[in-house]
Coordinates of C-alpha atoms in Angstrom, one line a residue:
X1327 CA -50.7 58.3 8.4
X1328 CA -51.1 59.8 5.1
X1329 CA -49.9 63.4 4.8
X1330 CA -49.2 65.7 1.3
X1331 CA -46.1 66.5 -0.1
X1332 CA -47.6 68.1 -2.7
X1333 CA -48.5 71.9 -2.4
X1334 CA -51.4 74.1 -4.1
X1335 CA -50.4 75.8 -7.4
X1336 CA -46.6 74.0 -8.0
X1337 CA -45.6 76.9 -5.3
X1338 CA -43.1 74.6 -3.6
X1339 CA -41.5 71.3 -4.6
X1340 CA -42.9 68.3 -4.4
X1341 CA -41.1 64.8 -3.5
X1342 CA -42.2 62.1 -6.1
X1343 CA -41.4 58.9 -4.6
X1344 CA -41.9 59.3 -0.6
X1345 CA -45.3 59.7 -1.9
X1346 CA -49.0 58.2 0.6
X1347 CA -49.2 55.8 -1.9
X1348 CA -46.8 54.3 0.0
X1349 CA -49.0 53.2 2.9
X1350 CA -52.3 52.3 1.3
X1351 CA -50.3 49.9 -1.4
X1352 CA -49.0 48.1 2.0
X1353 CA -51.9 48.3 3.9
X1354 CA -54.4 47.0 1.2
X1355 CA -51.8 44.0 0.7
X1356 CA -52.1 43.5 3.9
X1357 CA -55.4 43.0 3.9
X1358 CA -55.8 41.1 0.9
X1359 CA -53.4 38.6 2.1
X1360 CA -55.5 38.1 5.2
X1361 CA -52.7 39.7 7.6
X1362 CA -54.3 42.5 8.6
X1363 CA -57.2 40.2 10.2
X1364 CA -54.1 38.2 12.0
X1365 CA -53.0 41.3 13.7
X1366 CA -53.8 43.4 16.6
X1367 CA -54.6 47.0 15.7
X1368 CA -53.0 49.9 18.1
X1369 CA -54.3 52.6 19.2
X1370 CA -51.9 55.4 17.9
X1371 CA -51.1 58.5 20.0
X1372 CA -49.0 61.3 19.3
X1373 CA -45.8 61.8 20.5
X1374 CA -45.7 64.1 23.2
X1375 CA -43.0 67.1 23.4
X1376 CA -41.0 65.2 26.2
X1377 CA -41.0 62.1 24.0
X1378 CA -39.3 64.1 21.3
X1379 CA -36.9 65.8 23.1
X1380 CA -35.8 62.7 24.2
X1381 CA -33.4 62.9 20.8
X1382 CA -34.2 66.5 19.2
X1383 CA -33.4 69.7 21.1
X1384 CA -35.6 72.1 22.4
X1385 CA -35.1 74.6 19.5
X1386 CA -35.6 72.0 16.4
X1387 CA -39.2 70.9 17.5
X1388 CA -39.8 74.9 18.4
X1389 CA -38.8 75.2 14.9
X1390 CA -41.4 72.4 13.7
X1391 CA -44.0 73.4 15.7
X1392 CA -44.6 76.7 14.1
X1393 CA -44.7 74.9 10.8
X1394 CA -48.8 74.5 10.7
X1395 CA -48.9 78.1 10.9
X1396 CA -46.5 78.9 8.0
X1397 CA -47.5 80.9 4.9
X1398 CA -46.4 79.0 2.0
X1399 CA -43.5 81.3 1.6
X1400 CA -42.7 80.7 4.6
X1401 CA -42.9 76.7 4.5
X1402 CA -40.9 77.1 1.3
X1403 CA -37.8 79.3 3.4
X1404 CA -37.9 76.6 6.1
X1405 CA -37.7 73.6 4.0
X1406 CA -34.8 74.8 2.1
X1407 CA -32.5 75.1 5.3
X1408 CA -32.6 71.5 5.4
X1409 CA -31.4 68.9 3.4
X1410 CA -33.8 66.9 1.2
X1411 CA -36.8 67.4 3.6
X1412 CA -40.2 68.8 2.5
X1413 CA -42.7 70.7 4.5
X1414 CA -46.1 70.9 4.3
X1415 CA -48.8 72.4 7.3
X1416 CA -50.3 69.1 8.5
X1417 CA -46.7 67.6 8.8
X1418 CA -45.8 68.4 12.2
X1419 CA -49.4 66.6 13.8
X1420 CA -48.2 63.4 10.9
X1421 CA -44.2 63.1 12.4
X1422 CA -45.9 63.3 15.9
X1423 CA -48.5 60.4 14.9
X1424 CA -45.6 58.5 13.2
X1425 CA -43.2 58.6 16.5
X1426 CA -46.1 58.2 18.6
X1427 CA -46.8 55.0 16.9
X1428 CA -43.4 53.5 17.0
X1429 CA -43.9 54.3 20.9
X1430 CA -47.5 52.3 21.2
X1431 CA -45.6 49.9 19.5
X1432 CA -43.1 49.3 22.3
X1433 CA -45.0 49.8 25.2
X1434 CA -47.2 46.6 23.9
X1435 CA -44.5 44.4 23.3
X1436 CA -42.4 45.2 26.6
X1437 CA -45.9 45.0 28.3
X1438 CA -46.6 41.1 26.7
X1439 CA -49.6 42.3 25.0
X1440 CA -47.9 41.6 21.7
X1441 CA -45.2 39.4 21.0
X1442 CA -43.8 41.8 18.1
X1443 CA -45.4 44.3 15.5
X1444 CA -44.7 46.3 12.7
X1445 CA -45.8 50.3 12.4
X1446 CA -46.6 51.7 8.8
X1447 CA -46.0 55.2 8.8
X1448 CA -44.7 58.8 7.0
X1449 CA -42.7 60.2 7.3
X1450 CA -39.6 58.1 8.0
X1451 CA -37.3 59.1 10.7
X1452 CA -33.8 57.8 10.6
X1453 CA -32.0 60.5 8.9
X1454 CA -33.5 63.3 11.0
X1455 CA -30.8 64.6 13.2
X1456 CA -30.8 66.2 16.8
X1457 CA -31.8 69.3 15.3
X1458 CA -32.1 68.8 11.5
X1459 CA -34.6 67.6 9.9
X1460 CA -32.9 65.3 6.6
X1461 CA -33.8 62.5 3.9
X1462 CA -37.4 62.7 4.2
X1463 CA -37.8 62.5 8.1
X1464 CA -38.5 64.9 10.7
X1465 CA -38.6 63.1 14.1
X1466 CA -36.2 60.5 14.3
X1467 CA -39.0 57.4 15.3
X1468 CA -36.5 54.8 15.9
X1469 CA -34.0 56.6 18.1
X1470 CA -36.8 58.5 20.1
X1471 CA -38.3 54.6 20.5
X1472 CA -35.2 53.2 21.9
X1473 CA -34.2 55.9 24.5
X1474 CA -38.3 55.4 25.3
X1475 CA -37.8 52.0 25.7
X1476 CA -34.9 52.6 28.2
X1477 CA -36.6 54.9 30.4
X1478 CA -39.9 53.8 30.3
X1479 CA -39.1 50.1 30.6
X1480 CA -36.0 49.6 31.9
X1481 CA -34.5 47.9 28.6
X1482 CA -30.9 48.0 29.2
X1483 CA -29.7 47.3 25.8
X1484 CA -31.2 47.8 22.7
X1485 CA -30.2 46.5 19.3
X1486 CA -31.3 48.6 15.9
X1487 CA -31.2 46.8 12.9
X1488 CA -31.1 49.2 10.0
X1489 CA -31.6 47.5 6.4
X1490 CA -32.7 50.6 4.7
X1491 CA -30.5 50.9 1.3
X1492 CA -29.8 54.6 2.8
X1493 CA -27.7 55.0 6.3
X1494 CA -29.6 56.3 9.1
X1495 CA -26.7 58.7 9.7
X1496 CA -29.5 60.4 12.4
X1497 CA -29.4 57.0 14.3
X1498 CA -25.7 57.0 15.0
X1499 CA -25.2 60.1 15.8
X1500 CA -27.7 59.8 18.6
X1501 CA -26.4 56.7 20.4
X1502 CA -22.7 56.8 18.9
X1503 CA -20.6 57.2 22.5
X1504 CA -23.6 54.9 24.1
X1505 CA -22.6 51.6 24.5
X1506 CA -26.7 50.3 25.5
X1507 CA -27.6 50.8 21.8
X1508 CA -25.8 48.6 19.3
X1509 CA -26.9 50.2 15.9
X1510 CA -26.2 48.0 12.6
X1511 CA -26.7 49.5 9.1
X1512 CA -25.9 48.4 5.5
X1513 CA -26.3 50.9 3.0
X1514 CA -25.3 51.8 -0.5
X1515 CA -22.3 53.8 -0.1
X1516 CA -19.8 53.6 -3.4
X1517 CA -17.0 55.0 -1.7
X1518 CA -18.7 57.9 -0.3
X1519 CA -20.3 58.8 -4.0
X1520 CA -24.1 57.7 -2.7
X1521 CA -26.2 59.9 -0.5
X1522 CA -26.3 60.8 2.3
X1523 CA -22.1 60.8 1.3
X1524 CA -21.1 61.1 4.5
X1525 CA -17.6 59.8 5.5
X1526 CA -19.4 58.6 8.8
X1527 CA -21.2 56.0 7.0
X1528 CA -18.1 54.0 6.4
X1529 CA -17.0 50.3 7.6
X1530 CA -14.2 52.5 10.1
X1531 CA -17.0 54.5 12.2
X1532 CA -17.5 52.4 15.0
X1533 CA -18.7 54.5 17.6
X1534 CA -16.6 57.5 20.5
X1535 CA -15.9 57.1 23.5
X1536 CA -17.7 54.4 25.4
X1537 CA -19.4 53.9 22.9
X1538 CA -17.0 52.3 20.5
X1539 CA -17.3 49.2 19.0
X1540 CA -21.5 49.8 19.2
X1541 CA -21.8 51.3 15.9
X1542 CA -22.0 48.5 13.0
X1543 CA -21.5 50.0 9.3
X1544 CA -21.6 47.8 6.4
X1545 CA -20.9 49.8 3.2
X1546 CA -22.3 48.5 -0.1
X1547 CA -19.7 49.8 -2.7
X1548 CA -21.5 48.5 -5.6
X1549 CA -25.5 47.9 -6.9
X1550 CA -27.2 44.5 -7.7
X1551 CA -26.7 42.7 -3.8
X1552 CA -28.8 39.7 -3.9
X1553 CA -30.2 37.4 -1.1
X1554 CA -27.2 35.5 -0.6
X1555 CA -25.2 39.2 -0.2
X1556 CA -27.4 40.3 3.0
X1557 CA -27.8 36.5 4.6
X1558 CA -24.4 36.8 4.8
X1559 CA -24.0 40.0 6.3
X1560 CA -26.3 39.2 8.6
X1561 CA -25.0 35.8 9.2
X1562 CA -21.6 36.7 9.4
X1563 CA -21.1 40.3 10.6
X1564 CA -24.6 40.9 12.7
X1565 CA -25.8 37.8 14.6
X1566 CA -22.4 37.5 16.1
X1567 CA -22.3 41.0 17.5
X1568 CA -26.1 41.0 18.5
X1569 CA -25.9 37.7 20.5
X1570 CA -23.2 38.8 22.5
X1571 CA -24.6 41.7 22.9
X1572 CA -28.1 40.3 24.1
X1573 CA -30.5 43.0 23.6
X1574 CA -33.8 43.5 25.4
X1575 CA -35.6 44.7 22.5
X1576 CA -34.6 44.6 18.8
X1577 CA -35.8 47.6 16.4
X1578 CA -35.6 47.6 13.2
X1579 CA -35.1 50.4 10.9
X1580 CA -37.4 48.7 8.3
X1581 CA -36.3 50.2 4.8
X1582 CA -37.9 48.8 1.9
X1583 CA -35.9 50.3 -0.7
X1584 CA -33.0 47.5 -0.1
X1585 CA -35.8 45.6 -2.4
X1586 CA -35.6 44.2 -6.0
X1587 CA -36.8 47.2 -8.1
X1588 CA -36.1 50.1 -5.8
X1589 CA -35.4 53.3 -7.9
X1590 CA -33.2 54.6 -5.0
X1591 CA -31.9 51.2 -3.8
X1592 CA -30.8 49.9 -7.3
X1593 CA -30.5 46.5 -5.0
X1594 CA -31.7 42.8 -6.7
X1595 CA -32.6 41.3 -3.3
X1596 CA -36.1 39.8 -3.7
X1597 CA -38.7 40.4 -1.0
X1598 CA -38.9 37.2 0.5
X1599 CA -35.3 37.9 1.7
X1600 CA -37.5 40.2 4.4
X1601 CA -38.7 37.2 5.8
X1602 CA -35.7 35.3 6.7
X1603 CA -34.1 38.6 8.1
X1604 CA -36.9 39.1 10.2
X1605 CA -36.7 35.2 11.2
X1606 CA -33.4 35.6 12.3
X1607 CA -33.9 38.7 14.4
X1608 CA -37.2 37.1 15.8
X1609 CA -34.4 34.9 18.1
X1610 CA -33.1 38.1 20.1
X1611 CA -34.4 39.8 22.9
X1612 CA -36.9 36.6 23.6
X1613 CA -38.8 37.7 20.8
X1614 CA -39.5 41.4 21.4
X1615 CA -38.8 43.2 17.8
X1616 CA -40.6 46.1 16.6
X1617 CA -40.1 47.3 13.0
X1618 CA -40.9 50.6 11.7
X1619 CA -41.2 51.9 8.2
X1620 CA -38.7 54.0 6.9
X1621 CA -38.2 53.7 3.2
X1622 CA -39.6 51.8 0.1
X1623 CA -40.4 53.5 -3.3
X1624 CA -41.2 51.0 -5.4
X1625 CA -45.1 50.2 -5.2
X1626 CA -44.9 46.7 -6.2
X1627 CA -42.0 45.1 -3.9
X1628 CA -42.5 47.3 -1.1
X1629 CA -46.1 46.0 -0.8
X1630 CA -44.1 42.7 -1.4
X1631 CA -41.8 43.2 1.2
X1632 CA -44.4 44.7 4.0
X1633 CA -46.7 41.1 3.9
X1634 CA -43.3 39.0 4.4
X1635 CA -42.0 41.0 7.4
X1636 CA -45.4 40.9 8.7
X1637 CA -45.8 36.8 7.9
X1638 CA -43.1 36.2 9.5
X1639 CA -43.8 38.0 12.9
X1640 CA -47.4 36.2 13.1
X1641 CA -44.8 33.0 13.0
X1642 CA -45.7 31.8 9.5
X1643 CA -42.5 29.8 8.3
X1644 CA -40.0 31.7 5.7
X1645 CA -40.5 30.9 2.4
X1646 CA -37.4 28.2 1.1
X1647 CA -34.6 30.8 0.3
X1648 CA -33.8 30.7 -3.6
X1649 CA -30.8 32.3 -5.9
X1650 CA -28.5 31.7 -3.3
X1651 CA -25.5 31.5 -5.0
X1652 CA -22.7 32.7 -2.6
X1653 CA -22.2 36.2 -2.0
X1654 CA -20.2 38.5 -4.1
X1655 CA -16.5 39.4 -3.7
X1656 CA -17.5 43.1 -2.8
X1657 CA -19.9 41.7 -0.2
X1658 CA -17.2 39.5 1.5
X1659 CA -14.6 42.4 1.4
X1660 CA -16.7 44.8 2.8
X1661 CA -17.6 42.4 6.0
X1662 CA -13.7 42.0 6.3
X1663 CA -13.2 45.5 6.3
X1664 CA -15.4 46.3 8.9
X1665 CA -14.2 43.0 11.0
X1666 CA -10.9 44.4 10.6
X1667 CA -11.5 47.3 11.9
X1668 CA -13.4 45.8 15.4
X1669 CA -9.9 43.4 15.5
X1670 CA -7.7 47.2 16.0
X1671 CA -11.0 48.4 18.4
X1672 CA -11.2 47.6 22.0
X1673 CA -14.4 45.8 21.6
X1674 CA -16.5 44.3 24.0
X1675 CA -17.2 41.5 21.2
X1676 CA -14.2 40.1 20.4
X1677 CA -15.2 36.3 21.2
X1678 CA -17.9 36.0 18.7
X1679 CA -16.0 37.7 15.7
X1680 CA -13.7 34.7 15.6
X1681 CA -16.5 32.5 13.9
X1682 CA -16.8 35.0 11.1
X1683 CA -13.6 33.9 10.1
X1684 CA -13.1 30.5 11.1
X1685 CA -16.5 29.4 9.7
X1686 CA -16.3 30.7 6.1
X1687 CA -13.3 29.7 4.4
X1688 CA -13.9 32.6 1.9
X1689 CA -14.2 35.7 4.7
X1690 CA -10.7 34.1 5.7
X1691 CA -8.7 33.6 2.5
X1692 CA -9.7 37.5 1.9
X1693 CA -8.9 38.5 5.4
X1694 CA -5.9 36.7 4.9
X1695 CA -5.3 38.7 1.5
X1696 CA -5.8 42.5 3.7
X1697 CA -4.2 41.6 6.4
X1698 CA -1.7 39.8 8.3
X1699 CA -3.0 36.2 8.9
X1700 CA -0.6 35.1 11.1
X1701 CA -1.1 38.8 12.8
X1702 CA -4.6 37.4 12.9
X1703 CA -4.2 33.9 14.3
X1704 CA -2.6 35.2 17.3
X1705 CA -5.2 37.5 18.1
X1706 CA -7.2 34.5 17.9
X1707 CA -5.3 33.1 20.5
X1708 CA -4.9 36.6 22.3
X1709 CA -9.2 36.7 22.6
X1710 CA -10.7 34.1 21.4
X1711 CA -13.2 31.6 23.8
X1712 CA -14.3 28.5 21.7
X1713 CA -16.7 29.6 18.9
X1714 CA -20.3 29.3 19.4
X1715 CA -21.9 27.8 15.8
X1716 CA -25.4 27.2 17.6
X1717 CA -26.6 30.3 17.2
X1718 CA -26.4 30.9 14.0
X1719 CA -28.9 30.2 10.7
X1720 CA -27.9 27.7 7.6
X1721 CA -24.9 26.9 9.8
X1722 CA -24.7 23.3 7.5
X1723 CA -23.6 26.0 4.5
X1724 CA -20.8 26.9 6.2
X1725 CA -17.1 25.5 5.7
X1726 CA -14.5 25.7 8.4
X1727 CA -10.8 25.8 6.8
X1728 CA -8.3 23.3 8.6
X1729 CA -6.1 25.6 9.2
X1730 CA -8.2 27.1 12.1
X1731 CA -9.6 23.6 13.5

């Protein structure tokens, strides 16, 4: 869904990376690669008003919808009450078409007509707020597809998987005092220096209310994260939490620009990491995932990226990992942070977090380092059920320490 953000005579800013070059570069890979002849093709509908205002208020998407009709003074006035957002006329009937997709998208996988899917489309949603647009995104197609998928279908729990390099701060503030979404994002932070530079976006916000202990954040605090860096996020911080959780549907907040090459990401995970993340989610929810585009600048690993998501949720194998070479000390210490944080929180989850630290010698020495490990041990006594290691991917890597046997 291809819309401008381009505007006639240089009269108003234009965005040069979320740019419809995006799409076609995925789509034509797509088809190259014989994919797109693998996959079923949805009908797309737009998203109806109620849909929306199942996350926006009332007056936002009043606000939008007088956007085609805009002079483009007008447009101009509008855009710049928002933060980096750009409006042009045709992109209120695009951010209906992109919601509307993710929404097609879940009603065929919770229906059995598909087993998964994947939605290409502009513009992005996760930073758009209750009534902001932000980042980019206007209707927030993720959270709109979850609280969708709970009235619609009945899902009771629904797990969002954000590995955009950006947070999808719009994402958690929509379900963060609701404990049927779990949300997880990692996201270049450096100590609140990175955009969106939100405080909120740090390893301690971990939901309100009833909600806390639902709200995952994984801070990146440096550049350069490699495969090894998000296998063992996900490994170590995510699956845990998600299979206790047990989700009925899995979304993912499918953010390209975590890629190798990535202007805004400045990441060095290659695109085949895509697959084995996808893999591993494909395991929750008896298979029912639906990813949707949100970010992705670069035109040559994005494209990259797209074909192994998609690969992998036709059922293709994942490609043998490579350049795993153990992840970083920033990566460990950010997982410990945020596990250090749930071990404070009264958390639903407790049970599971104790293989984080009992299966990688590594996340315990520097737990050990933080903390209090003797503090720790007895909570491990305090919660801890026996540790479930079948559930998890590459488990042979993993090291337990004797002193937790």
């Amino acid at each position: 869904f291809n819309y401008s953000l381009g505007y006639p005579n240089d009269m108003l800013p234009a965005c040069k990376i979320e740019v419809p070059e995006r799409l076609t570069v995925s789509h034509e890979a797509l088809v190259k690669s014989g994919l797109a002849d693998r996959c079923v093709s949805i009908p797309v509908r737009e998203a109806t008003e109620a849909d929306i205002l199942l996350v926006h208020s009332e007056d936002y998407l009043e606000a939008v919808k007088k956007t085609p009709f805009m002079t483009l003074e007008d447009l101009k006035e509008f855009t710049l009450q928002y933060g980096d957002v750009y409006f042009h006329p045709n992109i209120y009937h695009c951010a209906k078409l992109a919601a509307g997709a993710a929404l097609q998208l879940v009603d065929s996988v919770m229906t059995g007509k598909v087993r998964n899917g994947m939605a290409l489309v502009r513009p992005p949603g996760h930073h758009s707020m209750r009534s902001a647009a932000n980042g980019f995104c206007v209707f927030n197609n993720v959270a709109i597809a979850a609280l969708y998928a709970k009235q619609k279908h009945g899902a009771k729990r629904v797990l969002i998987v954000d590995w955009d390099v950006h947070h999808g701060q719009g994402v958690q503030y929509s379900f963060e005092d609701d404990p049927s979404v779990l949300y997880f994002s990692w996201h270049r932070y450096e100590h609140q220096k990175f955009w969106p530079n939100l405080k909120e976006s740090d390893y301690d916000s971990v939901g309100k209310g009833k909600g806390a202990g639902f709200n995952v954040n994984v801070p990146w605090n440096k550049v350069g994260m490699k495969n090894s860096d998000y296998l063992s996020v996900f490994c170590h911080v995510l699956l845990p939490v998600a299979y206790e959780f047990c989700p009925d549907l899995v979304l993912v907040c499918a953010g390209f620009d975590s890629a190798i090459g990535d202007p805004e990401g400045e990441m060095c995970a290659s695109p085949d990491i895509f697959a084995h993340l996808t893999h591993l989610l494909m395991n929750l929810a008896g298979g029912k995932l639906c990813a949707v585009l949100e970010g992705g600048y670069n035109l040559t690993s994005l494209p990259q990226s797209v074909c192994q998501t998609v690969q992998t949720l036709l059922g293709d194998p994942a490609p043998l990992p490579v350049n795993l070479d153990g992840p970083c000390q920033r990566s460990v210490s950010s997982s410990v942070r945020f596990m250090s944080q749930m071990c404070v929180c009264d958390f639903v989850m407790k049970v599971n977090y104790i293989f984080l630290f009992s299966a990688h010698s590594s996340l315990f020495t520097v737990f050990d380092q933080l903390i209090d490990g003797h503090l720790f041990v007895k909570r491990i006594k305090t919660y801890a059920a026996k540790p479930k290691l079948s559930h998890f991917y590459m488990c042979s890597s993993l090291s337990k320490p004797n002193s937790l046997a």
